[in-house]
Amino acid sequence: MAYKSTGGSTDLPDFFSDLVRCETRLYNALNDSLRERHCIVTSQFEFLRHLRDHPGSRVADLAAAFAVGIGATSKGVDRLEKHGWVARHPNPSDRRSSLLALTDDGRELVDAAEGTFTERLAELLTDTLDDPSMPVVARTLAKLRSALERAQIGMPTG
């Protein structure tokens, strides 16, 4: 079944397949670059970046931001903590949770990794998405993400 739009029709299963396969290939390529240069993977970079940009986040905040289960998020934070990149501090307003903070090593790592991440992503996208099309694609994906998040679609159950 094709989705009818003003510009013609789009085969939705093919659209979905393209979207997911692009994400997977980009994610894997970024994993390779981050692992090679910084000994981390994309998920670790994303957690560290979120914690840098949102100080005082809790595990539940990370889980919600990335639509990942609490258990998987907690294990990911445990690994970051074991490496000395993240510290847990008591949450004064809720004894059952901790506030997460980057350590100095974590901040240094995420700042360096962000350069690698951005450079590699630009390399991967530049030949395909030229300057005029990139803002359109970015706005479209942001609009889709926002609509899904507002409706709480695709949130993990555990």
CSV table of C-alpha atoms in Angstrom, one decimal:
chain,number,residue,atom,x,y,z
A,1,MET,CA,0.0,0.0,0.0
A,2,ALA,CA,1.4,3.3,-1.0
A,3,TYR,CA,1.1,6.5,0.9
A,4,LYS,CA,-0.4,9.3,-1.2
A,5,SER,CA,1.1,12.7,-0.8
A,6,THR,CA,1.0,15.9,-2.8
A,7,GLY,CA,4.2,14.9,-4.6
A,8,GLY,CA,3.1,11.4,-5.7
A,9,SER,CA,3.1,8.2,-3.7
A,10,THR,CA,5.6,6.6,-1.3
A,11,ASP,CA,5.8,2.9,-0.6
A,12,LEU,CA,5.8,3.0,3.2
A,13,PRO,CA,7.4,-0.4,3.8
A,14,ASP,CA,10.3,0.7,1.4
A,15,PHE,CA,10.5,4.1,3.2
A,16,PHE,CA,10.8,2.3,6.5
A,17,SER,CA,13.4,-0.1,5.3
A,18,ASP,CA,15.5,2.7,3.8
A,19,LEU,CA,15.2,4.8,7.0
A,20,VAL,CA,16.2,1.9,9.3
A,21,ARG,CA,19.0,0.7,7.1
A,22,CYS,CA,20.5,4.2,6.7
A,23,GLU,CA,20.4,4.6,10.5
A,24,THR,CA,22.0,1.2,11.1
A,25,ARG,CA,24.8,1.8,8.5
A,26,LEU,CA,25.5,5.3,9.8
A,27,TYR,CA,25.5,4.1,13.4
A,28,ASN,CA,27.9,1.2,12.6
A,29,ALA,CA,30.3,3.5,10.6
A,30,LEU,CA,30.3,6.0,13.5
A,31,ASN,CA,31.0,3.1,16.0
A,32,ASP,CA,34.0,2.1,13.9
A,33,SER,CA,35.5,5.6,13.9
A,34,LEU,CA,34.8,6.2,17.6
A,35,ARG,CA,36.1,2.8,18.7
A,36,GLU,CA,39.3,3.3,16.6
A,37,ARG,CA,40.1,6.8,17.8
A,38,HIS,CA,38.6,7.0,21.3
A,39,CYS,CA,37.9,3.4,22.4
A,40,ILE,CA,34.1,4.0,22.8
A,41,VAL,CA,31.1,3.2,20.7
A,42,THR,CA,28.3,5.5,19.5
A,43,SER,CA,25.9,4.7,22.3
A,44,GLN,CA,28.5,5.6,24.9
A,45,PHE,CA,29.3,8.8,23.0
A,46,GLU,CA,25.6,9.7,23.0
A,47,PHE,CA,25.2,9.1,26.7
A,48,LEU,CA,28.3,11.1,27.5
A,49,ARG,CA,27.1,14.0,25.2
A,50,HIS,CA,23.7,14.0,26.8
A,51,LEU,CA,25.2,14.1,30.3
A,52,ARG,CA,27.5,17.0,29.2
A,53,ASP,CA,24.6,18.9,27.8
A,54,HIS,CA,22.1,18.0,30.5
A,55,PRO,CA,24.0,18.0,33.9
A,56,GLY,CA,22.2,16.3,36.7
A,57,SER,CA,20.3,13.8,34.6
A,58,ARG,CA,19.2,10.6,36.1
A,59,VAL,CA,19.2,7.1,34.5
A,60,ALA,CA,15.5,7.5,33.8
A,61,ASP,CA,16.2,10.8,32.0
A,62,LEU,CA,18.7,9.1,29.7
A,63,ALA,CA,16.3,6.2,29.1
A,64,ALA,CA,13.5,8.5,28.1
A,65,ALA,CA,15.8,10.6,25.9
A,66,PHE,CA,17.0,7.6,23.9
A,67,ALA,CA,13.8,5.4,24.1
A,68,VAL,CA,15.8,2.7,25.8
A,69,GLY,CA,14.8,0.5,28.7
A,70,ILE,CA,15.8,1.5,32.2
A,71,GLY,CA,17.8,-1.7,32.8
A,72,ALA,CA,19.9,-1.3,29.6
A,73,THR,CA,20.5,2.3,30.4
A,74,SER,CA,21.6,1.6,33.9
A,75,LYS,CA,24.0,-1.1,32.6
A,76,GLY,CA,25.4,1.4,30.1
A,77,VAL,CA,25.9,4.0,32.9
A,78,ASP,CA,27.6,1.3,35.0
A,79,ARG,CA,30.1,0.8,32.2
A,80,LEU,CA,30.8,4.5,31.9
A,81,GLU,CA,31.2,4.7,35.6
A,82,LYS,CA,33.6,1.8,35.6
A,83,HIS,CA,35.8,3.6,33.1
A,84,GLY,CA,35.8,6.7,35.3
A,85,TRP,CA,33.9,8.9,32.8
A,86,VAL,CA,30.7,9.3,34.9
A,87,ALA,CA,30.0,9.6,38.6
A,88,ARG,CA,26.7,9.0,40.5
A,89,HIS,CA,25.7,11.5,43.2
A,90,PRO,CA,22.9,11.2,45.6
A,91,ASN,CA,19.7,12.8,44.4
A,92,PRO,CA,18.6,15.2,47.3
A,93,SER,CA,15.0,15.1,46.1
A,94,ASP,CA,14.7,11.3,45.6
A,95,ARG,CA,16.8,8.9,47.6
A,96,ARG,CA,15.9,6.1,45.1
A,97,SER,CA,17.8,7.7,42.2
A,98,SER,CA,21.2,9.2,41.6
A,99,LEU,CA,22.2,12.3,39.6
A,100,LEU,CA,24.8,11.6,37.0
A,101,ALA,CA,27.8,13.8,36.2
A,102,LEU,CA,30.7,13.6,33.9
A,103,THR,CA,34.1,13.4,35.4
A,104,ASP,CA,36.9,15.5,34.0
A,105,ASP,CA,38.0,12.5,32.0
A,106,GLY,CA,34.5,12.0,30.7
A,107,ARG,CA,34.2,15.6,29.6
A,108,GLU,CA,37.6,15.5,27.9
A,109,LEU,CA,36.6,12.3,26.1
A,110,VAL,CA,33.2,13.5,24.9
A,111,ASP,CA,34.7,16.8,23.7
A,112,ALA,CA,37.4,15.0,21.7
A,113,ALA,CA,34.9,12.3,20.4
A,114,GLU,CA,32.5,14.9,19.3
A,115,GLY,CA,35.0,16.2,16.7
A,116,THR,CA,35.5,12.7,15.4
A,117,PHE,CA,31.8,12.0,15.3
A,118,THR,CA,30.9,15.2,13.5
A,119,GLU,CA,33.8,14.9,11.0
A,120,ARG,CA,32.9,11.3,10.1
A,121,LEU,CA,29.2,12.0,9.9
A,122,ALA,CA,29.8,14.9,7.6
A,123,GLU,CA,32.0,12.7,5.4
A,124,LEU,CA,29.2,10.1,5.2
A,125,LEU,CA,26.5,12.6,4.4
A,126,THR,CA,28.1,15.2,2.2
A,127,ASP,CA,28.2,13.3,-1.1
A,128,THR,CA,24.5,12.4,-0.8
A,129,LEU,CA,22.9,15.3,1.0
A,130,ASP,CA,24.0,18.5,-0.6
A,131,ASP,CA,23.7,21.9,1.1
A,132,PRO,CA,20.1,22.6,-0.1
A,133,SER,CA,18.7,19.2,0.8
A,134,MET,CA,20.3,18.8,4.2
A,135,PRO,CA,18.1,21.3,6.0
A,136,VAL,CA,14.9,19.8,4.5
A,137,VAL,CA,15.9,16.3,5.6
A,138,ALA,CA,16.9,17.5,9.1
A,139,ARG,CA,13.6,19.4,9.6
A,140,THR,CA,11.6,16.4,8.3
A,141,LEU,CA,13.3,14.0,10.6
A,142,ALA,CA,13.0,16.4,13.6
A,143,LYS,CA,9.3,16.8,12.9
A,144,LEU,CA,8.8,13.1,12.7
A,145,ARG,CA,10.8,12.5,15.9
A,146,SER,CA,8.9,15.3,17.7
A,147,ALA,CA,5.5,13.9,16.8
A,148,LEU,CA,6.5,10.4,17.9
A,149,GLU,CA,7.8,11.7,21.2
A,150,ARG,CA,4.8,13.9,21.9
A,151,ALA,CA,2.5,10.9,21.4
A,152,GLN,CA,4.9,8.7,23.4
A,153,ILE,CA,5.1,6.2,20.5
A,154,GLY,CA,7.8,3.6,20.7
A,155,MET,CA,8.7,4.0,24.3
A,156,PRO,CA,10.2,0.9,25.8
A,157,THR,CA,8.1,-1.1,28.3
A,158,GLY,CA,10.8,-2.0,30.7
